[in-house]
Amino acid sequence: ETGVTQSPTHLIKTRGQQVTLRCSSQSGHNTVSWYQQALGQGPQFIFQYYREEENGRGNFPPRFSGLQFPNYSSELNVNALELDDSALYLCASSLWGWDGYTFGSGTRLTVV
Amino acid sequence: QQPVQSPQAVILREGEDAVINCSSSKALYSVHWYRQKHGEAPVFLMILLKGGEQKGHEKISASFNEKKQQSSLYLTASQLSYSGTYFCGARGGGGGADGLTFGKGTHLIIQP
């Protein structure tokens, strides 16, 4: 079975710009979650998508938005980038409900 | 509220045992455990559900005390490959839409 793949692996953006990160779910998984991981910290929940709709959200502002596609792949969009948005962004797929996540290797975003 | 993990760091010799604890101030429905090596994605180890159900790797054991909102991960006869940062992730709601709230992690170093 394929794992979770994320692209790009690294990205450098300027403050105020917009960025789109992409994620392909593990085969058979129907739920995608996005997490932000600052250096030395645990991942923080951004939001979750199930059946192409956002059905759970953490404490992140509306400039963080996303999409899930019919093939369960997903995008994370961040508008008006701030320096504090610099972090590792992790995508995790799961089978709805009660199974553990399969995480991708992440996208390292640096905002300068 | 972020779960509190203890200890923050531990150094072991190969073959020794370790216990990592995770404590939450709010009622929990499930606890997840993940291991993350430097520069890599977190890897699923175990999920413990309210009511006693567990899913995870055969060589990993853990407990979940629902009354105390605490979970412990038991690593026995540690191997060099066990090194990494261990995160517990807590989910309070019974609905699958809630993301996980992760602790700050426990750094485990296994020496030969």
Coordinates of N, CA and C in Angstrom, one line a residue:
Chain A
E1 N 0.9 -1.2 0.0 CA 0.0 0.0 0.0 C 0.9 1.2 0.0
T2 N 0.4 2.3 -0.7 CA 1.2 3.5 -0.8 C 1.0 4.3 0.5
G3 N 2.0 5.1 0.9 CA 1.9 5.9 2.1 C 1.3 7.3 1.7
V4 N 1.5 8.2 2.6 CA 1.1 9.6 2.3 C 2.3 10.4 1.7
T5 N 2.0 11.1 0.6 CA 3.1 11.9 0.0 C 2.7 13.3 0.0
Q6 N 3.6 14.2 0.3 CA 3.4 15.6 0.4 C 4.4 16.3 -0.6
S7 N 3.9 17.4 -1.1 CA 4.8 18.2 -2.0 C 4.4 19.7 -1.8
P8 N 5.5 20.6 -1.9 CA 6.9 20.3 -2.1 C 7.4 19.9 -0.7
T9 N 8.7 19.5 -0.7 CA 9.3 19.1 0.6 C 9.8 20.3 1.4
H10 N 10.3 21.3 0.6 CA 10.7 22.6 1.2 C 10.2 23.7 0.4
L11 N 10.0 24.9 1.1 CA 9.5 26.0 0.4 C 9.9 27.3 1.1
I12 N 10.3 28.3 0.4 CA 10.6 29.6 1.0 C 9.7 30.6 0.4
K13 N 9.0 31.4 1.2 CA 8.1 32.4 0.8 C 8.3 33.7 1.5
T14 N 7.9 34.8 0.9 CA 8.0 36.1 1.5 C 6.7 36.4 2.3
R15 N 6.9 37.2 3.4 CA 5.8 37.6 4.2 C 4.7 38.3 3.3
G16 N 3.4 37.9 3.5 CA 2.4 38.5 2.7 C 1.9 37.7 1.5
Q17 N 2.8 36.7 1.1 CA 2.5 35.9 0.0 C 1.5 34.8 0.4
Q18 N 1.1 34.0 -0.6 CA 0.2 32.9 -0.4 C 0.9 31.6 -0.8
V19 N 0.5 30.5 -0.2 CA 1.2 29.2 -0.5 C 0.1 28.1 -0.5
T20 N 0.4 27.1 -1.4 CA -0.5 25.9 -1.4 C 0.4 24.7 -1.3
L21 N 0.0 23.9 -0.3 CA 0.7 22.6 0.0 C -0.2 21.5 -0.4
R22 N 0.4 20.4 -0.9 CA -0.4 19.3 -1.5 C -0.1 18.0 -0.7
C23 N -1.1 17.1 -0.7 CA -1.0 15.8 0.0 C -1.8 14.8 -0.7
S24 N -1.2 13.6 -0.9 CA -1.9 12.4 -1.4 C -2.1 11.4 -0.3
S25 N -3.3 11.0 -0.1 CA -3.6 10.1 1.0 C -3.1 8.7 0.8
Q26 N -3.0 8.0 1.9 CA -2.8 6.6 1.7 C -4.0 5.9 1.1
S27 N -3.7 4.9 0.3 CA -4.7 4.2 -0.4 C -5.7 3.6 0.6
G28 N -7.0 3.8 0.4 CA -8.0 3.2 1.3 C -8.5 4.2 2.4
H29 N -7.7 5.3 2.6 CA -8.1 6.2 3.6 C -9.0 7.3 3.1
N30 N -10.0 7.7 3.9 CA -11.0 8.7 3.4 C -11.0 10.0 4.1
T31 N -10.1 10.2 5.1 CA -10.0 11.4 5.9 C -8.6 11.9 5.9
V32 N -8.5 13.2 5.7 CA -7.2 13.9 5.7 C -7.2 15.0 6.8
S33 N -6.2 15.0 7.5 CA -6.0 16.1 8.6 C -4.7 16.8 8.3
W34 N -4.6 18.1 8.7 CA -3.4 18.9 8.5 C -2.9 19.3 9.9
Y35 N -1.6 19.3 10.1 CA -1.1 19.7 11.3 C 0.1 20.6 11.1
Q36 N 0.3 21.6 12.0 CA 1.5 22.5 11.9 C 2.4 22.1 13.1
Q37 N 3.7 21.9 12.8 CA 4.7 21.5 13.8 C 5.8 22.5 13.9
A38 N 5.8 23.3 14.9 CA 7.0 24.2 15.1 C 8.1 23.4 15.7
L39 N 9.3 24.0 15.5 CA 10.5 23.3 15.9 C 10.5 23.0 17.4
G40 N 10.7 21.7 17.7 CA 10.7 21.3 19.1 C 9.4 21.1 19.8
Q41 N 8.3 21.2 19.0 CA 7.0 21.1 19.6 C 6.2 19.9 19.0
G42 N 5.1 19.6 19.6 CA 4.2 18.6 19.0 C 3.4 19.2 17.9
P43 N 2.9 18.4 17.0 CA 2.0 18.9 16.0 C 0.8 19.5 16.5
Q44 N 0.3 20.6 15.8 CA -0.9 21.3 16.2 C -2.0 21.1 15.1
F45 N -3.2 20.7 15.5 CA -4.3 20.5 14.6 C -4.7 21.7 13.9
I46 N -4.7 21.7 12.5 CA -5.2 22.8 11.8 C -6.7 22.5 11.4
F47 N -6.9 21.5 10.6 CA -8.3 21.1 10.3 C -8.3 19.7 9.7
Q48 N -9.5 19.2 9.5 CA -9.7 17.8 9.0 C -10.8 17.9 7.9
Y49 N -10.6 17.0 6.9 CA -11.5 16.9 5.8 C -12.0 15.5 5.6
Y50 N -13.3 15.4 5.5 CA -14.0 14.1 5.2 C -15.0 14.3 4.2
R51 N -15.0 13.4 3.2 CA -16.0 13.6 2.1 C -16.0 15.0 1.5
E52 N -14.8 15.5 1.3 CA -14.6 16.8 0.6 C -15.1 18.0 1.4
E53 N -15.5 17.8 2.7 CA -15.9 18.9 3.5 C -15.1 19.0 4.8
E54 N -14.8 20.2 5.2 CA -14.1 20.5 6.5 C -15.1 20.1 7.6
N55 N -14.7 19.2 8.5 CA -15.6 18.8 9.5 C -14.9 18.9 10.9
G56 N -13.8 19.6 11.0 CA -13.2 19.8 12.3 C -12.1 20.8 12.1
R57 N -11.9 21.7 13.0 CA -10.9 22.8 12.9 C -10.3 23.1 14.2
G58 N -9.0 23.3 14.2 CA -8.3 23.8 15.4 C -8.3 25.3 15.5
N59 N -7.4 25.8 16.4 CA -7.4 27.2 16.6 C -6.5 28.0 15.6
F60 N -6.9 27.9 14.4 CA -6.2 28.6 13.3 C -7.1 29.6 12.6
P61 N -6.6 30.8 12.2 CA -7.4 31.8 11.6 C -7.9 31.3 10.2
P62 N -8.9 32.1 9.6 CA -9.5 31.7 8.4 C -8.5 31.8 7.2
R63 N -7.4 32.5 7.3 CA -6.5 32.5 6.2 C -5.8 31.1 5.9
F64 N -6.0 30.2 6.9 CA -5.7 28.8 6.6 C -6.9 28.1 6.1
S65 N -6.9 27.6 4.9 CA -8.0 27.0 4.3 C -7.6 25.7 3.5
G66 N -8.5 24.9 3.1 CA -8.1 23.7 2.5 C -9.2 23.1 1.5
L67 N -8.8 22.1 0.9 CA -9.7 21.4 0.0 C -9.4 19.9 0.1
Q68 N -10.4 19.1 -0.1 CA -10.2 17.6 -0.3 C -10.9 17.3 -1.6
F69 N -10.2 16.5 -2.4 CA -10.7 16.1 -3.7 C -11.4 14.7 -3.7
P70 N -12.1 14.4 -4.8 CA -12.8 13.1 -4.8 C -11.9 11.9 -4.6
N71 N -10.6 12.0 -5.0 CA -9.7 10.9 -4.8 C -9.0 11.0 -3.4
Y72 N -9.6 11.8 -2.5 CA -9.1 12.0 -1.1 C -7.8 12.7 -1.0
S73 N -7.2 13.2 -2.0 CA -6.0 14.0 -1.9 C -6.5 15.4 -1.4
S74 N -5.5 16.2 -0.9 CA -5.9 17.4 -0.2 C -4.9 18.5 -0.5
E75 N -5.4 19.8 -0.3 CA -4.5 20.9 -0.3 C -4.7 21.8 0.9
L76 N -3.6 22.4 1.3 CA -3.7 23.4 2.4 C -3.2 24.7 1.8
N77 N -4.0 25.7 2.0 CA -3.7 27.0 1.5 C -3.6 28.0 2.6
V78 N -2.5 28.8 2.6 CA -2.3 29.8 3.6 C -2.1 31.1 2.9
N79 N -3.0 32.1 3.2 CA -2.9 33.4 2.6 C -2.2 34.4 3.6
A80 N -1.7 35.5 3.0 CA -1.1 36.6 3.8 C -0.1 36.0 4.8
L81 N 0.9 35.3 4.3 CA 1.8 34.6 5.2 C 2.5 35.5 6.2
E82 N 2.7 35.0 7.4 CA 3.4 35.7 8.5 C 4.6 34.9 8.8
L83 N 5.6 35.6 9.5 CA 6.8 35.0 9.8 C 6.6 33.8 10.7
D84 N 5.6 33.9 11.6 CA 5.3 32.8 12.6 C 4.7 31.5 11.9
D85 N 4.3 31.7 10.6 CA 3.8 30.5 9.9 C 4.9 29.6 9.5
S86 N 6.2 30.0 9.7 CA 7.3 29.1 9.4 C 7.2 27.9 10.3
A87 N 7.2 26.7 9.7 CA 7.0 25.5 10.4 C 7.0 24.3 9.5
L88 N 6.9 23.1 10.0 CA 6.7 21.9 9.3 C 5.2 21.6 9.2
Y89 N 4.7 21.4 8.0 CA 3.3 21.2 7.8 C 3.1 19.7 7.5
L90 N 2.4 19.0 8.3 CA 2.2 17.6 8.2 C 0.8 17.3 7.7
C91 N 0.7 16.4 6.8 CA -0.6 15.9 6.3 C -0.7 14.4 6.9
A92 N -1.9 14.1 7.4 CA -2.1 12.8 7.9 C -3.4 12.2 7.4
S93 N -3.4 11.0 6.9 CA -4.6 10.4 6.4 C -5.0 9.2 7.4
S94 N -6.3 9.0 7.4 CA -6.8 7.9 8.2 C -8.1 7.4 7.7
L95 N -8.6 6.3 8.2 CA -9.9 5.8 7.9 C -10.8 6.4 8.9
W96 N -11.9 7.0 8.5 CA -12.8 7.8 9.4 C -13.1 7.1 10.7
G97 N -12.8 7.8 11.7 CA -13.2 7.3 13.0 C -12.1 7.0 13.9
W98 N -11.7 5.8 13.9 CA -10.9 5.4 15.1 C -9.5 4.8 14.9
D99 N -9.1 4.9 13.7 CA -7.7 4.4 13.4 C -6.7 5.4 13.6
G100 N -5.5 5.0 13.7 CA -4.4 5.9 13.8 C -4.1 6.6 12.5
Y101 N -3.3 7.7 12.5 CA -2.9 8.4 11.4 C -1.7 7.8 10.7
T102 N -1.7 8.0 9.3 CA -0.5 7.8 8.6 C 0.0 9.2 8.2
F103 N 1.1 9.6 8.7 CA 1.6 11.0 8.4 C 2.5 10.9 7.1
G104 N 2.5 12.0 6.4 CA 3.5 12.3 5.4 C 4.7 12.9 6.0
S105 N 5.8 13.0 5.2 CA 7.0 13.5 5.7 C 7.0 15.0 5.9
G106 N 6.0 15.7 5.4 CA 5.9 17.1 5.7 C 6.4 18.0 4.6
T107 N 6.0 19.3 4.7 CA 6.5 20.4 3.9 C 7.1 21.4 4.9
R108 N 8.4 21.6 4.7 CA 9.1 22.6 5.6 C 8.9 24.0 4.9
L109 N 8.1 24.9 5.5 CA 7.8 26.2 5.0 C 8.6 27.2 5.8
T110 N 9.3 28.0 5.1 CA 10.1 29.1 5.7 C 9.5 30.5 5.2
V111 N 9.1 31.3 6.0 CA 8.6 32.7 5.6 C 9.6 33.7 6.0
V112 N 10.1 34.5 5.0 CA 11.1 35.5 5.3 C 10.6 36.9 5.0
Chain B
Q1 N -6.5 22.2 26.0 CA -5.3 22.1 26.9 C -4.4 20.9 26.4
Q2 N -3.2 21.2 26.3 CA -2.2 20.3 25.8 C -1.9 19.2 26.9
P3 N -1.8 18.0 26.5 CA -1.5 16.9 27.5 C 0.0 17.2 27.9
V4 N 0.2 16.7 29.1 CA 1.6 16.9 29.7 C 2.3 15.5 29.7
Q5 N 3.4 15.5 29.1 CA 4.2 14.3 29.0 C 5.4 14.3 29.9
S6 N 5.7 13.1 30.5 CA 6.9 13.0 31.3 C 7.5 11.6 31.1
P7 N 8.8 11.5 31.3 CA 9.7 12.7 31.4 C 9.9 13.4 30.1
Q8 N 10.6 14.5 30.1 CA 10.8 15.3 28.9 C 11.9 14.6 28.1
A9 N 12.8 14.0 28.7 CA 13.9 13.3 28.0 C 14.4 12.1 28.9
V10 N 14.9 11.1 28.2 CA 15.4 9.9 28.9 C 16.5 9.3 28.1
I11 N 17.6 8.9 28.8 CA 18.7 8.2 28.1 C 18.8 6.8 28.7
L12 N 18.8 5.8 27.8 CA 18.8 4.4 28.2 C 20.0 3.7 27.6
R13 N 20.4 2.6 28.2 CA 21.3 1.6 27.5 C 20.4 0.6 26.8
E14 N 20.9 0.1 25.7 CA 20.2 -0.9 24.9 C 19.8 -2.1 25.9
G15 N 18.5 -2.5 25.8 CA 18.0 -3.6 26.6 C 17.3 -3.1 27.8
E16 N 17.4 -1.9 28.2 CA 16.7 -1.3 29.4 C 15.3 -1.0 29.0
D17 N 14.5 -0.8 30.1 CA 13.0 -0.5 29.9 C 12.8 0.9 30.2
A18 N 11.7 1.4 29.6 CA 11.3 2.8 29.8 C 9.8 2.9 29.8
V19 N 9.3 3.9 30.6 CA 7.9 4.2 30.7 C 7.7 5.7 30.4
I20 N 6.8 6.0 29.4 CA 6.5 7.4 29.1 C 5.1 7.7 29.5
N21 N 4.9 8.8 30.2 CA 3.5 9.1 30.7 C 2.9 10.3 30.0
C22 N 1.6 10.3 29.9 CA 0.8 11.3 29.3 C -0.4 11.6 30.1
S23 N -0.6 12.9 30.5 CA -1.6 13.2 31.4 C -2.4 14.4 30.9
S24 N -3.8 14.3 30.9 CA -4.6 15.3 30.4 C -5.5 15.9 31.5
S25 N -5.9 17.2 31.4 CA -6.7 17.8 32.3 C -8.2 17.7 31.9
K26 N -8.5 17.2 30.7 CA -9.8 17.1 30.3 C -10.2 15.6 30.0
A27 N -11.5 15.3 30.0 CA -11.9 13.9 29.7 C -11.5 13.5 28.3
L28 N -11.0 12.3 28.3 CA -10.5 11.8 27.0 C -11.3 10.7 26.4
Y29 N -11.4 10.6 25.1 CA -12.1 9.5 24.5 C -11.0 8.5 24.0
S30 N -9.9 9.1 23.5 CA -8.9 8.2 23.0 C -7.5 8.9 23.1
V31 N -6.5 8.0 23.2 CA -5.1 8.5 23.2 C -4.3 7.8 22.1
H32 N -3.6 8.5 21.4 CA -2.7 8.0 20.3 C -1.2 8.2 20.8
W33 N -0.4 7.2 20.4 CA 1.1 7.4 20.6 C 1.8 7.3 19.2
Y34 N 2.7 8.2 19.0 CA 3.5 8.3 17.8 C 5.0 8.4 18.2
R35 N 5.9 7.9 17.3 CA 7.3 8.1 17.4 C 7.8 8.9 16.2
Q36 N 8.6 9.9 16.4 CA 9.1 10.7 15.3 C 10.7 10.8 15.4
K37 N 11.3 10.4 14.4 CA 12.8 10.5 14.3 C 13.1 11.8 13.6
H38 N 14.3 12.3 13.9 CA 14.6 13.6 13.4 C 14.5 13.7 11.9
G39 N 13.7 14.7 11.4 CA 13.6 14.9 10.0 C 12.6 14.0 9.3
E40 N 11.9 13.1 10.1 CA 11.0 12.2 9.5 C 9.6 12.4 10.0
A41 N 8.6 11.7 9.4 CA 7.2 11.8 9.8 C 7.0 11.1 11.0
P42 N 6.0 11.5 11.8 CA 5.6 10.7 13.0 C 5.1 9.4 12.5
V43 N 5.4 8.3 13.3 CA 4.9 7.0 12.9 C 4.0 6.5 14.0
F44 N 2.8 6.0 13.6 CA 1.8 5.5 14.5 C 2.3 4.3 15.3
L45 N 2.1 4.3 16.6 CA 2.4 3.2 17.5 C 1.2 2.5 18.1
M46 N 0.3 3.3 18.6 CA -0.8 2.7 19.4 C -1.9 3.7 19.5
I47 N -3.1 3.1 19.5 CA -4.3 3.9 19.9 C -5.1 3.2 21.0
L48 N -5.4 3.9 22.0 CA -6.2 3.4 23.1 C -7.5 4.1 23.2
L49 N -8.6 3.4 23.2 CA -9.9 4.0 23.2 C -10.6 3.8 24.6
K50 N -11.4 4.8 24.9 CA -12.3 4.7 26.1 C -13.1 3.4 26.0
G51 N -13.1 2.6 27.1 CA -13.7 1.3 27.1 C -12.8 0.2 26.9
G52 N -11.5 0.5 26.7 CA -10.5 -0.6 26.7 C -10.0 -1.1 25.4
E53 N -10.6 -0.7 24.3 CA -10.1 -1.2 23.0 C -8.7 -0.6 22.7
Q54 N -7.8 -1.4 22.1 CA -6.5 -1.0 21.8 C -6.2 -1.5 20.4
K55 N -5.4 -0.7 19.6 CA -4.9 -1.1 18.3 C -3.5 -0.6 18.2
G56 N -2.6 -1.5 17.8 CA -1.2 -1.0 17.6 C -0.3 -2.1 17.3
H57 N 1.0 -1.8 17.3 CA 2.0 -2.7 17.0 C 2.1 -3.8 18.2
E58 N 2.4 -5.0 17.8 CA 2.5 -6.1 18.7 C 3.6 -5.9 19.8
K59 N 4.7 -5.2 19.5 CA 5.8 -5.1 20.4 C 5.7 -3.9 21.3
I60 N 4.6 -3.1 21.1 CA 4.4 -1.9 21.9 C 3.2 -2.2 22.9
S61 N 3.4 -1.8 24.1 CA 2.3 -1.9 25.1 C 2.0 -0.6 25.7
A62 N 0.8 -0.4 26.1 CA 0.4 0.9 26.7 C -0.9 0.7 27.5
S63 N -1.1 1.7 28.4 CA -2.3 1.6 29.2 C -3.0 2.9 29.2
F64 N -4.3 2.9 29.5 CA -5.1 4.1 29.5 C -6.0 4.1 30.7
N65 N -5.8 5.0 31.7 CA -6.6 5.1 32.9 C -7.6 6.1 32.6
E66 N -8.9 5.7 32.4 CA -9.9 6.7 32.0 C -10.3 7.6 33.1
K67 N -10.2 7.1 34.4 CA -10.6 7.9 35.5 C -9.6 9.0 35.8
K68 N -8.3 8.7 35.6 CA -7.3 9.7 35.8 C -6.9 10.5 34.6
Q69 N -7.5 10.1 33.4 CA -7.1 10.7 32.1 C -5.6 10.6 31.9
Q70 N -5.1 9.5 32.1 CA -3.6 9.3 31.9 C -3.4 8.0 31.1
S71 N -2.3 8.1 30.3 CA -1.9 7.0 29.5 C -0.4 6.8 29.7
S72 N 0.1 5.6 29.6 CA 1.5 5.3 29.7 C 1.9 4.4 28.6
L73 N 3.1 4.6 28.0 CA 3.6 3.8 27.0 C 4.8 3.0 27.6
Y74 N 4.8 1.7 27.4 CA 5.9 0.9 28.0 C 6.8 0.4 26.9
L75 N 8.1 0.7 27.0 CA 9.1 0.2 26.0 C 10.0 -0.8 26.8
T76 N 9.9 -2.0 26.4 CA 10.7 -3.0 27.1 C 11.8 -3.5 26.2
A77 N 12.9 -3.9 26.9 CA 14.1 -4.4 26.1 C 14.4 -3.5 25.0
S78 N 14.7 -2.2 25.3 CA 14.8 -1.2 24.2 C 15.9 -1.5 23.2
Q79 N 15.7 -1.2 22.0 CA 16.6 -1.3 20.9 C 17.1 0.0 20.4
L80 N 18.2 0.1 19.7 CA 18.7 1.3 19.2 C 17.7 2.0 18.3
S81 N 16.9 1.2 17.6 CA 15.8 1.8 16.7 C 14.7 2.5 17.5
Y82 N 14.6 2.3 18.8 CA 13.6 3.0 19.6 C 13.9 4.5 19.8
S83 N 15.1 4.9 19.5 CA 15.4 6.3 19.7 C 14.5 7.2 18.9
G84 N 14.2 8.3 19.5 CA 13.3 9.3 18.8 C 12.5 10.1 19.8
T85 N 11.6 10.9 19.3 CA 10.7 11.7 20.1 C 9.3 11.0 20.1
Y86 N 8.8 10.8 21.3 CA 7.5 10.1 21.4 C 6.5 11.2 21.8
F87 N 5.4 11.2 21.0 CA 4.3 12.1 21.3 C 3.0 11.3 21.6
C88 N 2.3 11.8 22.6 CA 1.0 11.3 22.8 C 0.0 12.4 22.3
G89 N -1.1 11.9 21.7 CA -2.1 12.8 21.1 C -3.4 12.4 21.7
A90 N -4.1 13.4 22.3 CA -5.4 13.1 23.0 C -6.6 13.7 22.2
R91 N -7.6 12.9 22.2 CA -8.9 13.3 21.6 C -10.0 13.3 22.6
G92 N -10.6 14.4 22.8 CA -11.6 14.5 23.9 C -13.0 14.0 23.5
G93 N -13.4 14.3 22.2 CA -14.7 14.0 21.8 C -14.9 12.6 21.3
G94 N -16.1 12.1 21.3 CA -16.3 10.8 20.8 C -16.5 10.8 19.3
G95 N -16.7 12.0 18.7 CA -16.8 12.2 17.3 C -15.4 12.2 16.6
G96 N -15.3 11.6 15.4 CA -14.1 11.5 14.8 C -13.6 12.8 14.2
A97 N -14.4 13.9 14.3 CA -14.0 15.2 13.7 C -13.0 15.9 14.5
D98 N -12.9 15.6 15.8 CA -11.9 16.3 16.6 C -10.5 15.9 16.2
G99 N -9.6 16.9 16.1 CA -8.2 16.6 15.9 C -7.6 16.1 17.2
L100 N -6.4 15.7 17.0 CA -5.6 15.3 18.2 C -4.9 16.5 18.8
T101 N -4.8 16.6 20.1 CA -4.0 17.6 20.8 C -2.8 16.9 21.3
F102 N -1.6 17.2 20.8 CA -0.4 16.5 21.1 C 0.3 17.2 22.2
G103 N 1.0 16.3 23.0 CA 2.0 16.8 24.0 C 3.2 17.3 23.4
K104 N 4.1 17.9 24.2 CA 5.4 18.4 23.7 C 6.4 17.4 23.3
G105 N 6.2 16.2 23.7 CA 7.1 15.1 23.3 C 8.0 14.7 24.4
T106 N 8.5 13.4 24.3 CA 9.5 12.9 25.2 C 10.6 12.4 24.3
H107 N 11.8 12.9 24.6 CA 13.0 12.5 23.8 C 13.7 11.3 24.4
L108 N 13.8 10.3 23.6 CA 14.3 9.0 24.1 C 15.6 8.7 23.3
I109 N 16.7 8.5 24.0 CA 18.0 8.2 23.4 C 18.4 6.8 23.9
I110 N 18.6 5.9 23.0 CA 19.1 4.6 23.4 C 20.6 4.5 23.0
Q111 N 21.4 4.2 23.9 CA 22.9 4.0 23.7 C 23.3 2.6 23.7
P112 N 24.3 2.3 22.9 CA 24.7 0.8 22.8 C 25.3 0.4 24.1

